[in-house]
Amino acid sequence: MPCGVTRTTLQGMTQIPPPAEELRLLDAELWQLDRRRAQLLARRAWLVATLQPRPTKPAPVTSPRPETSAPGVQNALLLLGGVLLTIAAMVFTLVSWGHLGIAGRGTVLGAVTLAVLSAPLLLVKRGLRSTAESVAGLGLVLTVLDAYALYAVAFPDTDGEGYTAVASALLAAVWTAYGRLPGASELRLPLPAALTAAQLPLLLWATAASAGAHGVAAALLVTAAFDTVVALRVTLNSVRAVAVVGAYGLGASGALTAGALSWAATGPSAAARAAALVLLGAAIALGAAWRGGLSKGHAAGLAAAFGLLTVAALAGTARPAMPDTWTVPAHLACGIALLAAVRLDRLPQPVRTGLTWASAAVQALAVLWALPLVAITLLGPVAWTSRAWSGAPADIRDAVTLDAPWPPDTATAPLVLVAVAAVLALTVRNTDRRPRAVSGALVLTWAAALTLPAVLELPYTTGLLTLGALTAVTLAAPYTQPTTTILALATSVGLSFTALASQTATLTTLTALTAFFAAVSWRHTSLTAPAALSYATALACATGAAADWPPHHTALLVLAVPVAAALIAPRVHDRVPIEVTGAAAALLAIGLAVTDLPMLALVLAVCAVIAAGTAIRPDRHPVGYAAAVLFVLATWVRLAAWDVTMPEAYTVPVTIPALLIGHLRRLRAPETSSWTAYAPGLAATLLPSLATAWTDPDWTRPLLLGLAALSLTLLGAGHNLKAPLVLGGSVLTLDALHELAPYIAQVTDALPRWVPPALAGLLLLTLGATYEQRIRDVRRVRDALGKMH
């Protein structure tokens, strides 16, 4: 240290910390080093583990999932124990009862019952609820056994049903009191069991008292009323479920029993008693629907049940005093009257909805009751097809019930249909359902008018005139035109079948229907115009039959219908139905003319002309193919009628048009193959002629066929056309083989037996020696043919 530096200057330059601070700094540095070393060691361990292969760890063994839970096992054991104890108690009561005296019997059962009923109260306090439920169930069973023991000891001569009624009432009261004890309020079994026992007293009392069906129905309904009150007032779910089942089950049984009694009642007194029971069931349903707390659908359903039961009660009261014919109208009147209650604002909306449903159900059932009469009236005359022109019946009812019986007690069916139609037309207003309601009312009114002549048993001619007027009025209706047109068609079909009973009626009816539908064809052409053509076809057939024409002469008259269809179709918008009807009439004409070949040829020719005229229209060009087929068929039938057997007479008329069409197609599209253009036409003549030439013993046909085939071969070779070349060459070769066959056979017979095998061997040797050359020749021929069209 230099001599000039003082002590004060030395102390300011070194700044050495105190020992304690220096120790703290060293500890901090060492801690940082240790942490960094730990990080490096962890990184090193990860790298080592990554570079080394990992050993496969065994899959962890999972313990099997228990199939049952502890509470489930507990409940099962408790249930099984209760059942065994119950069985033991029953065996003791029924089998071992006689081994004890009167005092012992009462003491044992009483003590056991009290002990068992007291145990659940203690078990509930200790939190053993499941055990308490099981013991309580055993106690309830013991009370039943006590009642049986009391009957066996003290009342053995008492009526069993009466005693059971009293015992079930007492048991219901005891179980209710037991279930309301402070300690037993948590038990779920006593109160539902009490309500279950309460279902029996009234029914058993009515049976024991021989109250008859009326008493049984009353007992069922009163019990159902009690269950309904309980279901609406009690909040405990288990009790409410039992009450609901009892209310619906017993209520439905009582209502059905009362309804059966009302239907079977033969006098006013019996009908009034049954109606009172039915009204009781209706009141129960209305009370349940009126009280709040139920869903809208549930309340509406109960209100609908009230409405139906009310209709049954009121109409059932009046039924014995009126004829059976008026039974359905009476019920319908009561059902319609329900709609008046719907307009009362004091009724809740679900109740009004249910009454509307009930009224609709009554009206629907009334319409279903009348439907068989409508079906008989509409479909019954079809039976005249097998008895046409056998004689007109006395009245129109006999005409529609030729093979079917008249439904009994249906004289008021038209009134029922009209009433329902009026309800539809008057009640459904200012809603989206108005168009459908009007259509339904129109259909029902038509059905009533359709059945009215048969119901009134009008004379045959008057009935036909009525049906014709109904057809005209329905078709001329200004509203719902598609519906009215369909109804008019249905009426006209029934009218035409009904008119088959008489020749005059048939001709007159078909003429009128043809004229009428033709006159209104400007409306709904897709329905009325085909109907007019159909009736015109039927009129043509009926006219031919009335004139005693043979069927093939009638066919010419039927052809007027396809002619008319072909003339009308271009002038209307919806052409397809008219054209289909015309085509069907043409097929009928062809079928009628099948028995006479000359007439069949004429009919086919006329049909071909009609098809050709239709094909002139730009949108019906494909019909030209049908016209060509019909022309060919007409030609063939005419040739067959002339007994022409030469196949060329049948095939050449097909070949020439086919070749012309193929040539025109190649002119328009030169890339068209000759197979497509010419092969069908050529094959149509060459193949049948070749088949005939092989069986013809004369030389003229094979010679002419060979010349024709040679010409086709040269023509195909000259114009590079594959189809004429191949077909002509093939036919020429086969024809030449046919001509050379006899000579080959003669030469074969003249040669020694060893010559044919020797020649075959030489041929094979020659082919083998020149095999490659022959392959090249075949390829050149194939390439030459491939270059042709």
XYZ file of C-alpha atoms in Angstrom, residues 133-648:
516
model
C -92.017 -50.936 5.273
C -91.507 -54.695 5.134
C -92.742 -55.237 8.705
C -95.723 -52.927 8.094
C -96.728 -54.981 5.073
C -96.599 -58.111 7.230
C -98.755 -56.385 9.804
C -101.382 -55.447 7.223
C -101.531 -59.058 6.054
C -101.955 -60.168 9.673
C -104.963 -57.876 10.042
C -106.545 -59.631 7.057
C -105.835 -62.976 8.707
C -107.354 -61.632 11.920
C -110.513 -60.793 10.003
C -110.611 -64.290 8.528
C -109.998 -65.835 11.939
C -112.804 -63.790 13.418
C -115.131 -64.981 10.684
C -114.125 -68.607 11.190
C -114.558 -68.480 14.976
C -117.309 -65.998 15.679
C -119.370 -65.693 12.457
C -119.145 -68.992 10.602
C -122.787 -68.891 9.480
C -122.671 -65.332 8.162
C -122.876 -64.674 4.396
C -119.325 -64.580 3.075
C -119.799 -61.676 0.667
C -121.546 -59.509 3.259
C -118.907 -60.244 5.893
C -116.152 -59.512 3.368
C -117.775 -56.180 2.553
C -117.897 -55.174 6.231
C -114.401 -56.503 6.876
C -112.916 -54.629 3.914
C -114.544 -51.396 5.114
C -113.199 -51.903 8.658
C -109.761 -52.804 7.334
C -109.745 -49.671 5.180
C -110.600 -47.573 8.221
C -107.999 -49.303 10.443
C -105.263 -48.997 7.849
C -106.123 -45.328 7.278
C -105.920 -44.617 10.994
C -102.682 -46.550 11.250
C -101.171 -44.678 8.311
C -101.993 -41.321 9.941
C -100.202 -42.082 13.213
C -97.298 -39.707 13.894
C -94.699 -42.420 13.631
C -96.259 -44.091 10.557
C -96.599 -41.005 8.399
C -93.354 -41.864 6.611
C -94.580 -45.320 5.595
C -95.769 -45.554 1.990
C -97.779 -48.773 2.244
C -100.686 -48.329 4.719
C -102.629 -45.528 2.995
C -102.536 -47.044 -0.552
C -103.521 -50.382 0.951
C -106.404 -48.716 2.774
C -107.642 -47.123 -0.445
C -107.348 -50.468 -2.235
C -109.471 -52.126 0.438
C -112.013 -49.318 0.117
C -112.762 -50.411 -3.477
C -114.523 -53.580 -2.296
C -117.274 -52.766 0.252
C -119.952 -51.297 -2.036
C -119.408 -53.817 -4.835
C -119.482 -56.766 -2.431
C -122.519 -55.346 -0.641
C -124.392 -55.012 -3.945
C -123.511 -58.603 -4.798
C -124.480 -59.883 -1.356
C -127.782 -58.004 -1.419
C -128.631 -59.349 -4.903
C -129.056 -55.801 -6.105
C -128.834 -56.890 -9.738
C -127.013 -55.213 -12.561
C -128.376 -51.783 -11.627
C -127.064 -52.108 -8.078
C -123.671 -53.323 -9.255
C -123.395 -50.430 -11.689
C -124.375 -47.973 -8.968
C -121.782 -49.451 -6.589
C -119.094 -49.191 -9.229
C -119.955 -45.586 -10.046
C -120.180 -44.453 -6.406
C -116.817 -46.059 -5.674
C -115.396 -44.370 -8.778
C -116.765 -41.028 -7.519
C -115.020 -41.591 -4.182
C -111.766 -42.421 -5.993
C -112.132 -39.311 -8.125
C -112.460 -37.091 -5.028
C -109.430 -38.730 -3.472
C -107.385 -38.358 -6.674
C -108.232 -34.660 -6.922
C -107.627 -33.800 -3.253
C -104.767 -36.034 -2.074
C -101.217 -35.011 -2.871
C -99.455 -38.236 -1.875
C -98.363 -39.836 -5.152
C -98.835 -43.463 -4.122
C -102.381 -42.847 -2.893
C -103.187 -40.721 -5.914
C -102.001 -43.438 -8.309
C -104.307 -46.011 -6.677
C -107.175 -43.514 -6.771
C -106.652 -42.740 -10.454
C -106.581 -46.432 -11.390
C -109.718 -47.060 -9.369
C -111.532 -44.048 -10.777
C -110.849 -44.935 -14.389
C -111.249 -48.677 -14.010
C -114.395 -48.738 -11.892
C -115.836 -45.673 -13.619
C -115.427 -47.202 -17.065
C -116.864 -50.529 -15.874
C -119.851 -48.819 -14.271
C -120.498 -46.604 -17.282
C -120.319 -49.530 -19.699
C -122.632 -51.582 -17.496
C -125.095 -48.722 -17.300
C -124.887 -48.190 -21.053
C -125.595 -51.863 -21.685
C -128.611 -51.643 -19.379
C -129.842 -48.556 -21.213
C -129.503 -50.268 -24.601
C -131.282 -53.386 -23.358
C -134.113 -51.471 -21.661
C -137.520 -52.279 -23.134
C -139.675 -49.869 -21.154
C -139.586 -46.256 -19.979
C -138.978 -47.220 -16.340
C -135.995 -49.422 -17.043
C -134.627 -46.861 -19.485
C -134.962 -44.090 -16.881
C -133.149 -46.140 -14.210
C -130.308 -46.918 -16.613
C -130.166 -43.296 -17.771
C -129.826 -42.146 -14.164
C -126.780 -44.373 -13.754
C -125.294 -43.157 -17.015
C -125.834 -39.559 -15.907
C -124.081 -40.353 -12.632
C -121.034 -41.453 -14.600
C -121.314 -38.306 -16.721
C -121.450 -36.139 -13.594
C -118.294 -37.780 -12.256
C -116.456 -37.069 -15.506
C -117.702 -33.474 -15.625
C -116.727 -32.826 -12.011
C -113.221 -34.086 -12.637
C -112.906 -32.045 -15.840
C -114.322 -28.856 -14.306
C -111.951 -28.805 -11.327
C -108.613 -27.247 -12.089
C -105.270 -28.933 -11.739
C -105.505 -31.229 -14.744
C -103.798 -30.739 -18.086
C -105.893 -29.338 -20.913
C -105.876 -32.579 -22.855
C -106.820 -34.618 -19.773
C -109.674 -32.273 -18.899
C -110.896 -32.214 -22.507
C -110.927 -36.020 -22.596
C -113.015 -36.193 -19.424
C -115.377 -33.560 -20.828
C -115.713 -35.619 -24.013
C -116.624 -38.640 -21.885
C -119.243 -36.515 -20.129
C -120.692 -35.486 -23.464
C -120.870 -39.039 -24.819
C -122.455 -40.372 -21.621
C -124.993 -37.547 -21.609
C -125.974 -38.336 -25.201
C -126.325 -42.015 -24.348
C -128.474 -41.232 -21.301
C -130.851 -38.782 -22.984
C -131.229 -40.768 -26.190
C -131.534 -44.004 -24.211
C -134.436 -42.572 -22.260
C -136.354 -41.775 -25.438
C -135.400 -44.921 -27.357
C -138.074 -47.320 -25.990
C -140.800 -44.872 -26.998
C -139.788 -44.601 -30.665
C -139.288 -47.002 -33.591
C -135.851 -48.509 -34.149
C -135.478 -46.435 -37.305
C -135.220 -43.275 -35.205
C -132.612 -44.557 -32.734
C -129.620 -43.106 -34.565
C -131.344 -39.765 -35.359
C -132.219 -39.387 -31.668
C -128.606 -39.896 -30.622
C -127.489 -37.541 -33.390
C -129.894 -34.844 -32.189
C -128.491 -35.088 -28.675
C -124.955 -34.980 -30.052
C -125.692 -31.858 -32.080
C -127.291 -30.278 -29.011
C -123.937 -30.468 -27.259
C -122.711 -27.750 -29.603
C -125.131 -25.332 -27.954
C -123.327 -25.824 -24.634
C -120.024 -25.079 -26.338
C -121.117 -21.478 -26.828
C -121.579 -20.909 -23.076
C -118.802 -18.640 -21.854
C -119.169 -19.896 -18.282
C -117.721 -23.253 -19.218
C -113.943 -23.627 -19.021
C -112.190 -23.893 -22.355
C -111.106 -27.544 -21.865
C -114.708 -28.509 -21.137
C -115.921 -26.796 -24.296
C -113.202 -28.508 -26.289
C -114.228 -31.890 -24.918
C -117.902 -31.262 -25.712
C -116.909 -30.398 -29.266
C -115.003 -33.689 -29.517
C -117.987 -35.601 -28.163
C -120.351 -33.991 -30.666
C -117.970 -34.739 -33.530
C -117.678 -38.363 -32.381
C -121.462 -38.792 -32.301
C -121.824 -37.290 -35.769
C -119.010 -39.461 -37.143
C -120.648 -42.599 -35.734
C -123.961 -41.580 -37.290
C -122.299 -41.133 -40.686
C -120.585 -44.521 -40.352
C -123.997 -46.060 -39.646
C -125.313 -44.634 -42.944
C -122.295 -45.619 -45.073
C -123.443 -49.216 -45.812
C -126.618 -47.836 -47.370
C -124.585 -45.488 -49.578
C -122.310 -48.370 -50.626
C -125.287 -50.593 -51.498
C -126.893 -47.833 -53.542
C -123.708 -47.037 -55.430
C -122.188 -50.490 -55.944
C -125.202 -52.770 -55.882
C -126.193 -52.132 -59.538
C -122.865 -53.627 -60.702
C -124.581 -57.023 -60.473
C -126.605 -56.113 -63.600
C -123.516 -56.721 -65.757
C -124.262 -60.453 -65.657
C -128.021 -59.956 -66.215
C -128.077 -57.107 -68.701
C -131.404 -56.392 -70.393
C -133.167 -59.120 -68.417
C -136.083 -56.856 -67.532
C -136.655 -53.704 -65.508
C -137.503 -54.192 -61.800
C -140.542 -52.697 -60.132
C -138.745 -49.989 -58.162
C -135.301 -48.550 -57.797
C -134.638 -50.363 -54.496
C -134.939 -53.709 -56.261
C -132.522 -52.434 -58.887
C -129.778 -51.636 -56.348
C -130.301 -54.757 -54.199
C -130.071 -57.364 -56.927
C -127.481 -59.484 -55.073
C -127.264 -57.653 -51.719
C -129.801 -57.307 -48.889
C -131.219 -53.946 -47.936
C -129.798 -52.758 -44.562
C -132.548 -52.824 -41.905
C -133.845 -49.727 -40.129
C -132.036 -47.307 -42.451
C -134.997 -45.278 -43.682
C -133.715 -42.223 -41.791
C -130.176 -42.430 -43.203
C -130.708 -39.526 -45.665
C -131.967 -37.366 -42.791
C -128.867 -38.208 -40.745
C -126.547 -37.322 -43.609
C -128.309 -34.027 -44.275
C -128.212 -33.106 -40.576
C -124.478 -33.663 -40.328
C -123.968 -31.737 -43.571
C -125.937 -28.808 -42.138
C -123.822 -28.832 -38.978
C -120.630 -28.725 -41.054
C -121.882 -25.898 -43.225
C -123.253 -23.759 -40.361
C -120.812 -24.250 -37.509
C -117.428 -24.098 -39.251
C -117.076 -20.458 -40.221
C -114.316 -17.894 -40.506
C -111.565 -20.488 -40.114
C -109.025 -22.176 -42.315
C -111.133 -25.337 -42.173
C -114.048 -23.714 -43.968
C -113.231 -25.103 -47.474
C -112.877 -28.631 -46.145
C -116.095 -28.283 -44.167
C -117.969 -27.111 -47.272
C -116.586 -30.035 -49.265
C -117.608 -32.459 -46.530
C -121.102 -30.972 -46.385
C -121.399 -31.266 -50.161
C -120.341 -34.939 -50.091
C -122.824 -35.762 -47.321
C -125.636 -33.953 -49.127
C -124.823 -35.862 -52.303
C -124.856 -39.165 -50.392
C -128.272 -38.331 -48.954
C -129.665 -37.463 -52.385
C -128.122 -40.640 -53.840
C -129.834 -42.918 -51.327
C -133.172 -41.089 -51.248
C -134.773 -42.761 -54.340
C -134.008 -46.235 -52.994
C -135.208 -45.318 -49.501
C -138.493 -43.988 -50.895
C -138.781 -47.019 -53.222
C -139.474 -44.825 -56.249
C -140.469 -46.523 -59.508
C -137.602 -47.697 -61.681
C -137.954 -45.012 -64.358
C -138.486 -42.255 -61.795
C -135.382 -43.399 -59.919
C -133.292 -43.260 -63.087
C -134.515 -39.758 -63.808
C -133.713 -38.724 -60.242
C -130.180 -40.071 -60.485
C -129.711 -38.341 -63.834
C -130.898 -35.058 -62.344
C -128.511 -35.544 -59.401
C -125.649 -36.041 -61.867
C -126.533 -32.851 -63.715
C -127.016 -30.757 -60.576
C -123.818 -31.997 -58.981
C -121.760 -31.363 -62.078
C -123.247 -27.896 -62.566
C -122.532 -26.802 -58.960
C -120.410 -23.631 -59.005
C -118.392 -24.454 -55.885
C -115.623 -26.985 -55.190
C -115.501 -28.060 -58.811
C -113.059 -31.001 -58.464
C -115.203 -32.507 -55.710
C -118.472 -32.011 -57.576
C -117.009 -33.454 -60.769
C -115.877 -36.603 -58.983
C -119.271 -36.972 -57.295
C -121.022 -36.515 -60.643
C -118.816 -39.197 -62.204
C -119.609 -41.594 -59.345
C -123.332 -40.939 -59.741
C -123.175 -41.427 -63.498
C -121.366 -44.753 -63.102
C -124.038 -46.010 -60.721
C -126.727 -44.730 -63.058
C -125.235 -46.488 -66.072
C -125.068 -49.830 -64.223
C -128.616 -49.400 -62.936
C -129.845 -48.745 -66.477
C -128.502 -52.130 -67.651
C -131.767 -53.743 -66.553
C -133.531 -52.466 -69.661
C -132.299 -52.042 -73.247
C -134.199 -48.809 -73.762
C -132.973 -47.418 -70.449
C -129.386 -48.354 -71.296
C -129.382 -46.640 -74.702
C -131.194 -43.571 -73.391
C -128.975 -43.220 -70.328
C -125.703 -43.649 -72.227
C -126.800 -41.181 -74.879
C -127.752 -38.607 -72.249
C -124.529 -39.084 -70.275
C -122.394 -38.809 -73.416
C -124.107 -35.611 -74.496
C -124.104 -34.088 -71.021
C -120.436 -34.722 -70.244
C -119.464 -33.583 -73.723
C -121.429 -30.352 -73.198
C -119.671 -29.526 -69.932
C -116.198 -30.560 -71.059
C -115.066 -26.966 -70.986
C -114.848 -27.441 -67.200
C -112.324 -29.933 -65.863
C -111.475 -31.349 -69.250
C -109.204 -33.937 -67.636
C -112.280 -35.624 -66.114
C -115.367 -34.748 -68.124
C -113.961 -35.230 -71.633
C -112.607 -38.736 -70.932
C -115.932 -39.546 -69.260
C -117.808 -38.436 -72.379
C -115.549 -40.587 -74.576
C -115.979 -43.569 -72.230
C -119.761 -43.300 -72.317
C -119.594 -42.880 -76.102
C -117.632 -46.150 -76.278
C -120.224 -47.890 -74.100
C -122.990 -46.415 -76.252
C -121.341 -47.757 -79.425
C -121.121 -51.256 -77.930
C -124.705 -51.086 -76.671
C -125.914 -49.871 -80.066
C -124.196 -52.740 -81.846
C -125.653 -55.238 -79.371
C -129.138 -53.751 -79.741
C -128.859 -54.016 -83.544
C -127.682 -57.649 -83.281
C -124.416 -56.810 -85.043
C -121.532 -59.225 -84.717
C -118.690 -57.932 -82.567
C -116.349 -57.234 -85.528
C -118.971 -54.936 -87.056
C -119.432 -53.168 -83.729
C -115.690 -52.529 -83.742
C -116.104 -50.107 -86.658
C -118.620 -48.143 -84.616
C -116.263 -48.069 -81.640
C -113.500 -46.621 -83.841
C -115.437 -43.360 -83.919
C -114.258 -42.741 -80.343
C -110.465 -42.753 -81.037
C -111.130 -40.615 -84.117
C -112.968 -38.084 -81.942
C -110.209 -38.239 -79.313
C -107.537 -37.551 -81.931
C -109.489 -34.539 -83.187
C -110.256 -33.132 -79.722
C -106.863 -33.626 -78.047
C -104.967 -30.869 -79.957
C -107.625 -28.331 -78.945
C -107.453 -28.782 -75.162
C -104.775 -28.119 -72.616
C -104.840 -31.435 -70.724
C -104.497 -33.881 -73.603
C -103.128 -37.030 -71.991
C -106.392 -38.304 -70.389
C -108.246 -37.848 -73.679
C -105.531 -39.629 -75.668
C -105.402 -42.487 -73.168
C -109.171 -42.905 -73.380
C -108.996 -42.920 -77.186
C -106.204 -45.509 -77.125
C -108.259 -47.712 -74.786
C -111.234 -47.487 -77.158
C -108.965 -48.447 -80.069
C -107.734 -51.507 -78.158
C -111.350 -52.450 -77.475
C -112.141 -52.175 -81.180
C -109.171 -54.388 -82.025
C -110.340 -56.941 -79.482
C -113.867 -56.952 -80.931
C -112.510 -57.513 -84.459
C -110.173 -60.398 -83.599
C -112.700 -63.013 -84.714
C -112.719 -61.775 -88.334
C -109.324 -61.315 -90.036
C -110.390 -58.999 -92.875
C -112.197 -56.723 -90.404
C -109.247 -56.892 -88.039
C -106.956 -55.749 -90.851
C -109.301 -52.854 -91.569
C -109.468 -51.864 -87.903
C -105.684 -51.987 -87.592
C -105.327 -49.863 -90.721
C -107.752 -47.261 -89.358
C -105.875 -47.216 -86.045
C -102.639 -46.763 -87.982
C -104.114 -43.798 -89.834
C -105.257 -42.254 -86.525
C -101.803 -42.752 -85.025
C -100.127 -41.288 -88.115
C -102.363 -38.245 -87.936
C -101.481 -37.827 -84.257
C -97.762 -38.157 -85.028
C -97.936 -35.099 -87.309
C -98.166 -32.897 -84.214
C -94.720 -31.685 -83.116
C -95.125 -33.005 -79.550
C -96.332 -36.443 -80.667
C -93.718 -37.521 -83.210
C -92.889 -40.760 -81.321
C -96.430 -41.974 -82.052
C -95.191 -42.498 -85.602
C -93.494 -45.715 -84.493
C -96.832 -47.031 -83.284
C -98.392 -46.042 -86.604
C -95.725 -47.980 -88.515
C -96.267 -51.051 -86.341
C -100.023 -50.845 -86.867
C -99.591 -50.531 -90.640
C -97.352 -53.599 -90.693
C -99.780 -55.554 -88.540
C -102.651 -54.569 -90.795
C -100.678 -55.760 -93.817
C -99.818 -59.068 -92.186
C -103.408 -59.700 -91.089
C -104.639 -58.951 -94.613
C -102.083 -61.346 -96.082
C -103.101 -64.009 -93.580
C -106.723 -63.462 -94.538
C -105.728 -64.111 -98.181
C -103.933 -67.309 -97.135
C -100.564 -66.001 -98.309
C -97.762 -68.259 -97.007
C -94.712 -66.678 -98.678
C -92.582 -65.108 -95.945
C -91.335 -62.409 -98.306
